[in-house]
């Protein structure tokens, strides 16, 4: 009996051990299956999550070449143009990278700058140059590289025959001259003398005045051309005093203008003095306010002058420059140009020059912070002009917009 019970006990223990082993194995397998399932589920979710995450696209920077007179006698003007670019870049939607070259308004330096930008750095879009001689100098390189330039200064009409790859953000000398002559006629000034520098810029003013004067019944009684670096104007002033005129147009460098007025104002005269929009430069007033008093000049008329947006932009300019510079008309022309380029590049590749140009032409009459502009198929730009006068150290409007004043030439 005892032996039987002991054997039964051993047998029961063996059964318990087997059951324990079976349960242990079962639970181990179940745990392994569960662990595998969790790993698989987690991995699958990660893959789905990764698949659902949006891909971050970094937009390629638009490469822009800039050729400006950052040194020399026109450096202040050059800096105000660069300020306009910097202000606009705060507003653009596309990312731009600027490659700046200083030309000093020298055609040869402009050529070297254009070669560097177009051939070495492979940009297709150039802002500038600022001077008409530079634009003419780099036209061939722009054509060869299938690029486009957005000129920033007054141009003569012949430039548009040198290249079709151009948009003028300013306007043409002939347009400005037309407004001067219209103003003279409206004010019954019919006899004019011209004293201009014998450079490309001065010659174009003289040519335009002589060509357009008959349209308004104006007699050009005297034309004197002087070297660009002239400081002795005694001969020209003697010629002027020997003629019966009621208006004098002078186109000289900043230094030349001051020296001419010093010598002219030594004796009384009885005619109005006119010059171009380039005189609207704060540096001209510093130290020469009395000499410049009463001088009249053409200025682009800005339909947005005094608007909240323009006032805000002027405050931004003061912030940008620490109020050390006064913006020029070109500052706002270039500001508008950059924003219009940004808009064009939403539809056009930076390499598609014809598309970019067509976007500007398609705008029709457009008003920006620089006023109204109308881009033509050849790249020229019509802007309305008014007449300003230097009075008590300020550039004051005399006639804000000559465009709609009736006249029968």
mmCIF file of C-alpha atoms in Angstrom:
data_model
loop_
_atom_site.group_PDB
_atom_site.id
_atom_site.type_symbol
_atom_site.label_atom_id
_atom_site.label_comp_id
_atom_site.label_asym_id
_atom_site.label_seq_id
_atom_site.Cartn_x
_atom_site.Cartn_y
_atom_site.Cartn_z
ATOM 1 C CA UNK A 1 0.000 0.000 0.000
ATOM 2 C CA UNK A 2 2.740 2.407 1.020
ATOM 3 C CA UNK A 3 4.786 1.533 -2.030
ATOM 4 C CA UNK A 4 1.746 2.115 -4.241
ATOM 5 C CA UNK A 5 1.098 5.496 -2.718
ATOM 6 C CA UNK A 6 4.701 6.560 -3.205
ATOM 7 C CA UNK A 7 4.676 5.469 -6.835
ATOM 8 C CA UNK A 8 1.397 7.291 -7.370
ATOM 9 C CA UNK A 9 2.921 10.415 -5.889
ATOM 10 C CA UNK A 10 5.895 10.240 -8.235
ATOM 11 C CA UNK A 11 3.568 9.769 -11.182
ATOM 12 C CA UNK A 12 1.461 12.772 -10.077
ATOM 13 C CA UNK A 13 4.611 14.877 -9.772
ATOM 14 C CA UNK A 14 5.687 13.887 -13.284
ATOM 15 C CA UNK A 15 2.284 14.928 -14.633
ATOM 16 C CA UNK A 16 2.491 18.304 -12.858
ATOM 17 C CA UNK A 17 5.954 18.883 -14.277
ATOM 18 C CA UNK A 18 4.775 18.106 -17.794
ATOM 19 C CA UNK A 19 1.803 20.417 -17.402
ATOM 20 C CA UNK A 20 4.078 23.139 -16.050
ATOM 21 C CA UNK A 21 6.493 22.712 -18.960
ATOM 22 C CA UNK A 22 3.604 22.769 -21.445
ATOM 23 C CA UNK A 23 2.118 25.936 -19.942
ATOM 24 C CA UNK A 24 5.535 27.570 -19.819
ATOM 25 C CA UNK A 25 6.198 26.752 -23.473
ATOM 26 C CA UNK A 26 2.730 27.953 -24.466
ATOM 27 C CA UNK A 27 3.111 31.258 -22.645
ATOM 28 C CA UNK A 28 6.623 31.764 -24.085
ATOM 29 C CA UNK A 29 5.367 31.193 -27.639
ATOM 30 C CA UNK A 30 2.391 33.523 -27.006
ATOM 31 C CA UNK A 31 4.723 36.193 -25.619
ATOM 32 C CA UNK A 32 6.996 35.865 -28.657
ATOM 33 C CA UNK A 33 4.041 36.173 -31.043
ATOM 34 C CA UNK A 34 2.758 39.237 -29.152
ATOM 35 C CA UNK A 35 6.204 40.869 -29.122
ATOM 36 C CA UNK A 36 6.611 40.253 -32.870
ATOM 37 C CA UNK A 37 3.163 41.684 -33.536
ATOM 38 C CA UNK A 38 3.960 44.829 -31.535
ATOM 39 C CA UNK A 39 7.279 45.331 -33.364
ATOM 40 C CA UNK A 40 5.587 44.791 -36.740
ATOM 41 C CA UNK A 41 2.736 47.168 -35.870
ATOM 42 C CA UNK A 42 5.129 49.863 -34.633
ATOM 43 C CA UNK A 43 7.394 49.545 -37.678
ATOM 44 C CA UNK A 44 4.415 49.685 -40.025
ATOM 45 C CA UNK A 45 3.097 52.793 -38.295
ATOM 46 C CA UNK A 46 6.517 54.442 -38.543
ATOM 47 C CA UNK A 47 6.652 53.693 -42.252
ATOM 48 C CA UNK A 48 3.148 55.079 -42.745
ATOM 49 C CA UNK A 49 4.003 58.145 -40.648
ATOM 50 C CA UNK A 50 7.162 58.710 -42.677
ATOM 51 C CA UNK A 51 5.186 58.279 -45.871
ATOM 52 C CA UNK A 52 2.584 60.779 -44.696
ATOM 53 C CA UNK A 53 5.110 63.439 -43.597
ATOM 54 C CA UNK A 54 5.381 66.263 -46.210
ATOM 55 C CA UNK A 55 8.712 66.583 -47.984
ATOM 56 C CA UNK A 56 10.439 69.873 -47.134
ATOM 57 C CA UNK A 57 11.294 71.634 -50.409
ATOM 58 C CA UNK A 58 14.028 74.272 -50.268
ATOM 59 C CA UNK A 59 13.441 76.664 -53.163
ATOM 60 C CA UNK A 60 16.479 77.450 -55.288
ATOM 61 C CA UNK A 61 17.845 80.986 -54.936
ATOM 62 C CA UNK A 62 17.401 83.301 -57.919
ATOM 63 C CA UNK A 63 20.826 84.641 -58.878
ATOM 64 C CA UNK A 64 20.768 88.393 -59.583
ATOM 65 C CA UNK A 65 23.722 90.442 -60.836
ATOM 66 C CA UNK A 66 23.852 94.113 -59.841
ATOM 67 C CA UNK A 67 26.059 96.730 -61.547
ATOM 68 C CA UNK A 68 26.033 100.129 -59.811
ATOM 69 C CA UNK A 69 28.298 103.148 -59.207
ATOM 70 C CA UNK A 70 29.256 102.399 -55.609
ATOM 71 C CA UNK A 71 32.368 104.559 -55.934
ATOM 72 C CA UNK A 72 33.185 107.829 -57.675
ATOM 73 C CA UNK A 73 31.136 111.013 -58.045
ATOM 74 C CA UNK A 74 27.835 109.134 -58.381
ATOM 75 C CA UNK A 75 28.378 106.783 -55.448
ATOM 76 C CA UNK A 76 25.657 108.404 -53.320
ATOM 77 C CA UNK A 77 23.149 107.772 -56.099
ATOM 78 C CA UNK A 78 24.440 104.216 -56.445
ATOM 79 C CA UNK A 79 23.922 103.585 -52.753
ATOM 80 C CA UNK A 80 20.324 104.837 -52.889
ATOM 81 C CA UNK A 81 19.655 102.400 -55.757
ATOM 82 C CA UNK A 82 21.163 99.546 -53.739
ATOM 83 C CA UNK A 83 18.931 100.626 -50.831
ATOM 84 C CA UNK A 84 15.898 100.188 -53.082
ATOM 85 C CA UNK A 85 17.014 96.646 -53.900
ATOM 86 C CA UNK A 86 17.543 95.811 -50.224
ATOM 87 C CA UNK A 87 14.111 97.160 -49.278
ATOM 88 C CA UNK A 88 12.414 95.122 -52.002
ATOM 89 C CA UNK A 89 14.189 91.920 -50.949
ATOM 90 C CA UNK A 90 12.422 92.207 -47.598
ATOM 91 C CA UNK A 91 9.126 91.787 -49.481
ATOM 92 C CA UNK A 92 9.867 89.214 -52.196
ATOM 93 C CA UNK A 93 8.382 85.717 -52.087
ATOM 94 C CA UNK A 94 11.184 84.148 -54.116
ATOM 95 C CA UNK A 95 14.635 83.835 -52.518
ATOM 96 C CA UNK A 96 17.189 86.067 -54.261
ATOM 97 C CA UNK A 97 20.965 86.100 -54.043
ATOM 98 C CA UNK A 98 22.637 89.372 -55.042
ATOM 99 C CA UNK A 99 26.041 89.532 -56.774
ATOM 100 C CA UNK A 100 27.123 93.192 -56.557
ATOM 101 C CA UNK A 101 29.706 94.758 -58.873
ATOM 102 C CA UNK A 102 30.932 98.368 -58.617
ATOM 103 C CA UNK A 103 31.374 100.058 -61.993
ATOM 104 C CA UNK A 104 31.777 103.704 -60.947
ATOM 105 C CA UNK A 105 29.676 104.594 -64.024
ATOM 106 C CA UNK A 106 32.681 103.625 -66.183
ATOM 107 C CA UNK A 107 31.797 101.702 -69.400
ATOM 108 C CA UNK A 108 35.006 99.623 -69.299
ATOM 109 C CA UNK A 109 34.453 98.651 -65.668
ATOM 110 C CA UNK A 110 30.843 97.834 -66.510
ATOM 111 C CA UNK A 111 32.042 95.490 -69.273
ATOM 112 C CA UNK A 112 34.351 93.652 -66.888
ATOM 113 C CA UNK A 113 31.566 93.442 -64.318
ATOM 114 C CA UNK A 114 29.119 92.044 -66.894
ATOM 115 C CA UNK A 115 31.639 89.430 -68.036
ATOM 116 C CA UNK A 116 32.210 88.351 -64.433
ATOM 117 C CA UNK A 117 28.497 88.067 -63.711
ATOM 118 C CA UNK A 118 27.364 86.494 -66.964
ATOM 119 C CA UNK A 119 30.322 84.318 -67.949
ATOM 120 C CA UNK A 120 31.828 83.356 -64.577
ATOM 121 C CA UNK A 121 28.889 83.439 -62.162
ATOM 122 C CA UNK A 122 26.331 82.476 -64.845
ATOM 123 C CA UNK A 123 23.585 84.853 -63.791
ATOM 124 C CA UNK A 124 20.867 85.644 -66.338
ATOM 125 C CA UNK A 125 19.330 88.709 -64.688
ATOM 126 C CA UNK A 126 21.168 92.003 -64.138
ATOM 127 C CA UNK A 127 19.907 95.046 -62.250
ATOM 128 C CA UNK A 128 21.690 98.055 -63.784
ATOM 129 C CA UNK A 129 23.837 99.540 -65.031
ATOM 130 C CA UNK A 130 22.878 103.051 -63.934
ATOM 131 C CA UNK A 131 24.561 105.121 -66.667
ATOM 132 C CA UNK A 132 23.566 105.101 -70.320
ATOM 133 C CA UNK A 133 27.152 104.651 -71.552
ATOM 134 C CA UNK A 134 27.464 101.484 -69.473
ATOM 135 C CA UNK A 135 24.202 100.064 -70.817
ATOM 136 C CA UNK A 136 25.451 100.570 -74.381
ATOM 137 C CA UNK A 137 28.828 99.040 -73.460
ATOM 138 C CA UNK A 138 27.442 95.752 -72.121
ATOM 139 C CA UNK A 139 24.609 95.269 -74.644
ATOM 140 C CA UNK A 140 26.616 92.797 -76.779
ATOM 141 C CA UNK A 141 27.583 90.646 -73.779
ATOM 142 C CA UNK A 142 23.955 90.562 -72.598
ATOM 143 C CA UNK A 143 22.879 89.431 -76.082
ATOM 144 C CA UNK A 144 25.563 86.750 -76.321
ATOM 145 C CA UNK A 145 24.677 85.280 -72.929
ATOM 146 C CA UNK A 146 20.893 85.452 -73.566
ATOM 147 C CA UNK A 147 20.481 87.475 -70.373
ATOM 148 C CA UNK A 148 18.296 90.448 -69.476
ATOM 149 C CA UNK A 149 19.211 93.752 -67.852
ATOM 150 C CA UNK A 150 16.947 96.081 -65.905
ATOM 151 C CA UNK A 151 18.571 99.477 -66.424
ATOM 152 C CA UNK A 152 18.125 101.982 -63.626
ATOM 153 C CA UNK A 153 18.992 105.358 -65.175
ATOM 154 C CA UNK A 154 17.758 107.569 -67.992
ATOM 155 C CA UNK A 155 18.485 106.082 -71.422
ATOM 156 C CA UNK A 156 18.647 107.415 -74.946
ATOM 157 C CA UNK A 157 16.446 105.836 -77.595
ATOM 158 C CA UNK A 158 19.371 104.327 -79.536
ATOM 159 C CA UNK A 159 20.066 101.806 -76.736
ATOM 160 C CA UNK A 160 16.942 99.840 -77.641
ATOM 161 C CA UNK A 161 18.432 99.188 -81.076
ATOM 162 C CA UNK A 162 21.465 97.520 -79.463
ATOM 163 C CA UNK A 163 19.577 94.893 -77.496
ATOM 164 C CA UNK A 164 16.041 93.617 -77.093
ATOM 165 C CA UNK A 165 16.975 92.009 -73.765
ATOM 166 C CA UNK A 166 16.307 95.109 -71.697
ATOM 167 C CA UNK A 167 13.685 96.683 -69.444
ATOM 168 C CA UNK A 168 14.218 100.296 -68.393
ATOM 169 C CA UNK A 169 13.027 100.811 -64.825
ATOM 170 C CA UNK A 170 13.543 104.568 -65.119
ATOM 171 C CA UNK A 171 12.565 106.263 -68.403
ATOM 172 C CA UNK A 172 14.137 107.818 -71.480
ATOM 173 C CA UNK A 173 15.900 111.168 -71.837
ATOM 174 C CA UNK A 174 13.597 112.086 -74.731
ATOM 175 C CA UNK A 175 10.554 111.551 -72.480
ATOM 176 C CA UNK A 176 11.978 113.890 -69.836
ATOM 177 C CA UNK A 177 12.930 116.501 -72.431
ATOM 178 C CA UNK A 178 9.430 116.399 -73.895
ATOM 179 C CA UNK A 179 7.983 117.340 -70.495
ATOM 180 C CA UNK A 180 10.507 120.182 -70.064
ATOM 181 C CA UNK A 181 9.571 121.660 -73.433
ATOM 182 C CA UNK A 182 5.872 121.302 -72.732
ATOM 183 C CA UNK A 183 6.314 123.157 -69.437
ATOM 184 C CA UNK A 184 8.280 125.934 -71.179
ATOM 185 C CA UNK A 185 5.509 126.406 -73.720
ATOM 186 C CA UNK A 186 2.813 126.455 -71.055
ATOM 187 C CA UNK A 187 4.797 129.209 -69.328
ATOM 188 C CA UNK A 188 5.364 131.148 -72.573
ATOM 189 C CA UNK A 189 9.096 130.497 -72.729
ATOM 190 C CA UNK A 190 10.015 130.292 -76.385
ATOM 191 C CA UNK A 191 13.784 131.007 -76.577
ATOM 192 C CA UNK A 192 16.166 128.580 -74.884
ATOM 193 C CA UNK A 193 19.923 128.145 -74.580
ATOM 194 C CA UNK A 194 21.574 124.818 -73.800
ATOM 195 C CA UNK A 195 24.883 124.255 -72.007
ATOM 196 C CA UNK A 196 25.647 120.549 -71.771
ATOM 197 C CA UNK A 197 28.652 118.352 -71.185
ATOM 198 C CA UNK A 198 30.113 116.806 -74.308
ATOM 199 C CA UNK A 199 29.607 113.253 -73.126
ATOM 200 C CA UNK A 200 27.093 110.628 -74.189
ATOM 201 C CA UNK A 201 24.515 111.787 -71.645
ATOM 202 C CA UNK A 202 24.815 115.513 -72.393
ATOM 203 C CA UNK A 203 24.798 114.954 -76.138
ATOM 204 C CA UNK A 204 21.539 112.998 -75.882
ATOM 205 C CA UNK A 205 19.876 115.821 -73.944
ATOM 206 C CA UNK A 206 21.045 118.318 -76.565
ATOM 207 C CA UNK A 207 19.946 116.107 -79.449
ATOM 208 C CA UNK A 208 16.504 115.537 -77.892
ATOM 209 C CA UNK A 209 15.972 119.242 -77.191
ATOM 210 C CA UNK A 210 16.921 120.247 -80.748
ATOM 211 C CA UNK A 211 14.771 117.480 -82.220
ATOM 212 C CA UNK A 212 11.630 118.102 -80.123
ATOM 213 C CA UNK A 213 11.760 121.908 -79.729
ATOM 214 C CA UNK A 214 10.058 122.684 -83.080
ATOM 215 C CA UNK A 215 7.100 120.526 -81.981
ATOM 216 C CA UNK A 216 6.411 123.102 -79.250
ATOM 217 C CA UNK A 217 7.377 126.198 -81.202
ATOM 218 C CA UNK A 218 10.545 126.722 -79.173
ATOM 219 C CA UNK A 219 13.653 128.272 -80.692
ATOM 220 C CA UNK A 220 16.990 126.827 -79.531
ATOM 221 C CA UNK A 221 19.125 129.931 -79.961
ATOM 222 C CA UNK A 222 22.381 128.602 -78.491
ATOM 223 C CA UNK A 223 24.023 125.235 -77.846
ATOM 224 C CA UNK A 224 27.361 125.116 -76.024
ATOM 225 C CA UNK A 225 29.038 121.775 -75.294
ATOM 226 C CA UNK A 226 31.729 121.595 -72.618
ATOM 227 C CA UNK A 227 34.128 118.887 -71.415
ATOM 228 C CA UNK A 228 32.647 116.697 -68.663
ATOM 229 C CA UNK A 229 35.304 117.969 -66.218
ATOM 230 C CA UNK A 230 34.929 121.648 -67.147
ATOM 231 C CA UNK A 231 35.164 124.179 -64.303
ATOM 232 C CA UNK A 232 35.696 127.393 -66.282
ATOM 233 C CA UNK A 233 32.455 128.519 -67.955
ATOM 234 C CA UNK A 234 33.359 132.150 -68.657
ATOM 235 C CA UNK A 235 33.135 131.678 -72.421
ATOM 236 C CA UNK A 236 29.743 129.937 -72.276
ATOM 237 C CA UNK A 237 28.319 132.554 -69.891
ATOM 238 C CA UNK A 238 29.507 135.334 -72.206
ATOM 239 C CA UNK A 239 27.708 133.598 -75.102
ATOM 240 C CA UNK A 240 24.517 133.287 -73.049
ATOM 241 C CA UNK A 241 24.523 136.947 -72.020
ATOM 242 C CA UNK A 242 24.862 137.871 -75.661
ATOM 243 C CA UNK A 243 21.588 136.156 -76.573
ATOM 244 C CA UNK A 244 17.986 137.031 -75.847
ATOM 245 C CA UNK A 245 16.635 133.989 -74.008
ATOM 246 C CA UNK A 246 13.953 133.326 -71.425
ATOM 247 C CA UNK A 247 15.189 129.895 -70.314
ATOM 248 C CA UNK A 248 18.514 128.127 -69.906
ATOM 249 C CA UNK A 249 18.928 124.367 -69.747
ATOM 250 C CA UNK A 250 22.144 123.133 -68.124
ATOM 251 C CA UNK A 251 23.330 119.540 -68.076
ATOM 252 C CA UNK A 252 26.639 119.118 -66.264
ATOM 253 C CA UNK A 253 28.238 116.974 -63.587
ATOM 254 C CA UNK A 254 27.491 117.900 -59.968
ATOM 255 C CA UNK A 255 30.771 119.822 -59.702
ATOM 256 C CA UNK A 256 30.260 121.422 -63.114
ATOM 257 C CA UNK A 257 26.723 122.553 -62.222
ATOM 258 C CA UNK A 258 27.919 124.234 -59.026
ATOM 259 C CA UNK A 259 30.863 125.941 -60.750
ATOM 260 C CA UNK A 260 28.629 127.166 -63.590
ATOM 261 C CA UNK A 261 26.097 128.668 -61.175
ATOM 262 C CA UNK A 262 28.856 130.329 -59.122
ATOM 263 C CA UNK A 263 30.118 132.119 -62.211
ATOM 264 C CA UNK A 264 26.679 132.899 -63.663
ATOM 265 C CA UNK A 265 25.313 134.423 -60.457
ATOM 266 C CA UNK A 266 28.141 136.950 -60.144
ATOM 267 C CA UNK A 267 25.981 139.229 -62.315
ATOM 268 C CA UNK A 268 22.201 139.572 -62.651
ATOM 269 C CA UNK A 269 20.354 137.506 -65.246
ATOM 270 C CA UNK A 270 16.749 137.489 -66.436
ATOM 271 C CA UNK A 271 15.864 133.936 -67.398
ATOM 272 C CA UNK A 272 14.822 130.711 -65.678
ATOM 273 C CA UNK A 273 17.354 127.942 -65.146
ATOM 274 C CA UNK A 274 16.328 124.352 -65.826
ATOM 275 C CA UNK A 275 18.166 121.093 -65.373
ATOM 276 C CA UNK A 276 17.359 117.372 -65.251
ATOM 277 C CA UNK A 277 16.039 115.108 -62.477
ATOM 278 C CA UNK A 278 19.569 114.076 -61.491
ATOM 279 C CA UNK A 279 19.909 117.227 -59.408
ATOM 280 C CA UNK A 280 17.424 115.882 -56.843
ATOM 281 C CA UNK A 281 20.235 114.698 -54.633
ATOM 282 C CA UNK A 282 20.559 115.803 -51.027
ATOM 283 C CA UNK A 283 24.333 116.077 -51.337
ATOM 284 C CA UNK A 284 23.841 118.859 -53.897
ATOM 285 C CA UNK A 285 22.125 121.040 -51.300
ATOM 286 C CA UNK A 286 24.792 120.623 -48.650
ATOM 287 C CA UNK A 287 26.780 123.836 -48.743
ATOM 288 C CA UNK A 288 25.259 125.123 -51.998
ATOM 289 C CA UNK A 289 21.683 125.951 -51.022
ATOM 290 C CA UNK A 290 21.945 129.633 -52.022
ATOM 291 C CA UNK A 291 23.462 128.832 -55.411
ATOM 292 C CA UNK A 292 20.719 126.331 -56.235
ATOM 293 C CA UNK A 293 17.846 128.516 -55.038
ATOM 294 C CA UNK A 294 15.183 128.836 -57.737
ATOM 295 C CA UNK A 295 16.584 126.175 -60.100
ATOM 296 C CA UNK A 296 13.808 124.226 -61.829
ATOM 297 C CA UNK A 297 14.082 120.588 -62.834
ATOM 298 C CA UNK A 298 12.028 117.709 -64.128
ATOM 299 C CA UNK A 299 10.979 115.032 -61.647
ATOM 300 C CA UNK A 300 8.971 111.837 -62.132
ATOM 301 C CA UNK A 301 5.444 112.451 -60.908
ATOM 302 C CA UNK A 302 4.409 109.893 -58.297
ATOM 303 C CA UNK A 303 0.686 109.209 -58.037
ATOM 304 C CA UNK A 304 1.348 107.373 -54.742
ATOM 305 C CA UNK A 305 3.175 110.273 -53.103
ATOM 306 C CA UNK A 306 1.736 110.794 -49.622
ATOM 307 C CA UNK A 307 -0.072 107.457 -49.535
ATOM 308 C CA UNK A 308 0.078 105.379 -46.342
ATOM 309 C CA UNK A 309 2.049 102.678 -48.145
ATOM 310 C CA UNK A 310 4.607 105.171 -49.505
ATOM 311 C CA UNK A 311 5.001 106.837 -46.104
ATOM 312 C CA UNK A 312 5.549 103.408 -44.502
ATOM 313 C CA UNK A 313 8.163 102.595 -47.156
ATOM 314 C CA UNK A 314 9.979 105.871 -46.504
ATOM 315 C CA UNK A 315 10.070 105.021 -42.793
ATOM 316 C CA UNK A 316 11.537 101.625 -43.701
ATOM 317 C CA UNK A 317 14.161 103.425 -45.769
ATOM 318 C CA UNK A 318 15.123 105.585 -42.794
ATOM 319 C CA UNK A 319 15.419 102.444 -40.678
ATOM 320 C CA UNK A 320 17.552 100.723 -43.311
ATOM 321 C CA UNK A 321 19.957 103.638 -43.703
ATOM 322 C CA UNK A 322 19.794 104.989 -40.138
ATOM 323 C CA UNK A 323 18.353 108.159 -41.737
ATOM 324 C CA UNK A 324 21.789 108.929 -43.211
ATOM 325 C CA UNK A 325 20.580 109.065 -46.825
ATOM 326 C CA UNK A 326 17.616 110.539 -48.678
ATOM 327 C CA UNK A 327 16.004 108.175 -51.208
ATOM 328 C CA UNK A 328 16.134 109.163 -54.876
ATOM 329 C CA UNK A 329 13.405 108.636 -57.457
ATOM 330 C CA UNK A 330 15.499 105.701 -58.682
ATOM 331 C CA UNK A 331 15.314 104.080 -55.225
ATOM 332 C CA UNK A 332 11.586 103.533 -55.632
ATOM 333 C CA UNK A 333 11.805 102.687 -59.353
ATOM 334 C CA UNK A 334 14.178 99.816 -58.557
ATOM 335 C CA UNK A 335 12.078 98.802 -55.534
ATOM 336 C CA UNK A 336 9.070 98.416 -57.858
ATOM 337 C CA UNK A 337 11.191 96.625 -60.460
ATOM 338 C CA UNK A 338 12.379 93.941 -58.023
ATOM 339 C CA UNK A 339 8.826 93.246 -56.822
ATOM 340 C CA UNK A 340 7.566 93.034 -60.421
ATOM 341 C CA UNK A 341 10.436 90.662 -61.234
ATOM 342 C CA UNK A 342 9.492 88.529 -58.219
ATOM 343 C CA UNK A 343 5.942 88.337 -59.578
ATOM 344 C CA UNK A 344 7.146 87.471 -63.101
ATOM 345 C CA UNK A 345 9.284 84.616 -61.754
ATOM 346 C CA UNK A 346 6.153 82.900 -60.457
ATOM 347 C CA UNK A 347 5.344 82.206 -64.103
ATOM 348 C CA UNK A 348 8.788 82.240 -65.716
ATOM 349 C CA UNK A 349 12.062 80.459 -65.127
ATOM 350 C CA UNK A 350 14.969 82.779 -64.380
ATOM 351 C CA UNK A 351 16.501 81.399 -67.594
ATOM 352 C CA UNK A 352 13.456 82.290 -69.709
ATOM 353 C CA UNK A 353 14.308 85.867 -70.664
ATOM 354 C CA UNK A 354 11.526 86.343 -73.283
ATOM 355 C CA UNK A 355 8.920 85.214 -70.738
ATOM 356 C CA UNK A 356 10.235 87.604 -68.067
ATOM 357 C CA UNK A 357 10.237 90.554 -70.456
ATOM 358 C CA UNK A 358 6.747 89.771 -71.719
ATOM 359 C CA UNK A 359 5.403 89.765 -68.163
ATOM 360 C CA UNK A 360 6.546 93.382 -67.796
ATOM 361 C CA UNK A 361 5.102 94.418 -71.159
ATOM 362 C CA UNK A 362 1.796 92.703 -70.349
ATOM 363 C CA UNK A 363 1.342 94.847 -67.227
ATOM 364 C CA UNK A 364 0.017 97.791 -69.204
ATOM 365 C CA UNK A 365 -0.103 101.008 -67.201
ATOM 366 C CA UNK A 366 1.014 100.079 -63.702
ATOM 367 C CA UNK A 367 1.297 102.212 -60.545
ATOM 368 C CA UNK A 368 3.853 101.349 -57.884
ATOM 369 C CA UNK A 369 5.731 103.192 -55.179
ATOM 370 C CA UNK A 370 7.666 105.077 -57.870
ATOM 371 C CA UNK A 371 4.491 106.203 -59.617
ATOM 372 C CA UNK A 372 3.009 105.159 -62.936
ATOM 373 C CA UNK A 373 4.984 103.230 -65.525
ATOM 374 C CA UNK A 374 4.211 101.754 -68.916
ATOM 375 C CA UNK A 375 6.665 99.231 -70.355
ATOM 376 C CA UNK A 376 6.811 98.942 -74.154
ATOM 377 C CA UNK A 377 7.823 95.919 -76.298
ATOM 378 C CA UNK A 378 11.273 97.417 -77.004
ATOM 379 C CA UNK A 379 11.927 97.689 -73.249
ATOM 380 C CA UNK A 380 11.421 101.451 -72.964
ATOM 381 C CA UNK A 381 9.290 102.884 -70.182
ATOM 382 C CA UNK A 382 6.992 105.908 -70.200
ATOM 383 C CA UNK A 383 6.618 107.764 -66.915
ATOM 384 C CA UNK A 384 4.776 111.039 -66.268
ATOM 385 C CA UNK A 385 6.921 113.996 -65.220
ATOM 386 C CA UNK A 386 6.303 117.162 -63.305
ATOM 387 C CA UNK A 387 8.445 120.188 -62.461
ATOM 388 C CA UNK A 388 10.130 120.759 -59.109
ATOM 389 C CA UNK A 389 11.963 123.828 -57.853
ATOM 390 C CA UNK A 390 14.697 124.185 -55.246
ATOM 391 C CA UNK A 391 13.332 126.548 -52.609
ATOM 392 C CA UNK A 392 14.717 127.264 -49.121
ATOM 393 C CA UNK A 393 16.754 124.057 -49.161
ATOM 394 C CA UNK A 394 13.902 121.796 -50.262
ATOM 395 C CA UNK A 395 12.875 120.115 -53.508
ATOM 396 C CA UNK A 396 9.331 121.455 -53.905
ATOM 397 C CA UNK A 397 6.722 120.602 -56.498
ATOM 398 C CA UNK A 398 5.871 123.459 -58.825
ATOM 399 C CA UNK A 399 3.738 121.415 -61.235
ATOM 400 C CA UNK A 400 3.066 117.843 -60.154
ATOM 401 C CA UNK A 401 1.847 116.401 -63.427
ATOM 402 C CA UNK A 402 2.178 118.061 -66.817
ATOM 403 C CA UNK A 403 0.674 115.063 -68.613
ATOM 404 C CA UNK A 404 -2.946 116.186 -68.579
ATOM 405 C CA UNK A 405 -2.335 119.894 -69.123
ATOM 406 C CA UNK A 406 -3.732 120.912 -72.478
ATOM 407 C CA UNK A 407 -1.402 122.295 -75.079
ATOM 408 C CA UNK A 408 -1.533 122.625 -78.840
ATOM 409 C CA UNK A 409 2.048 122.342 -80.105
#
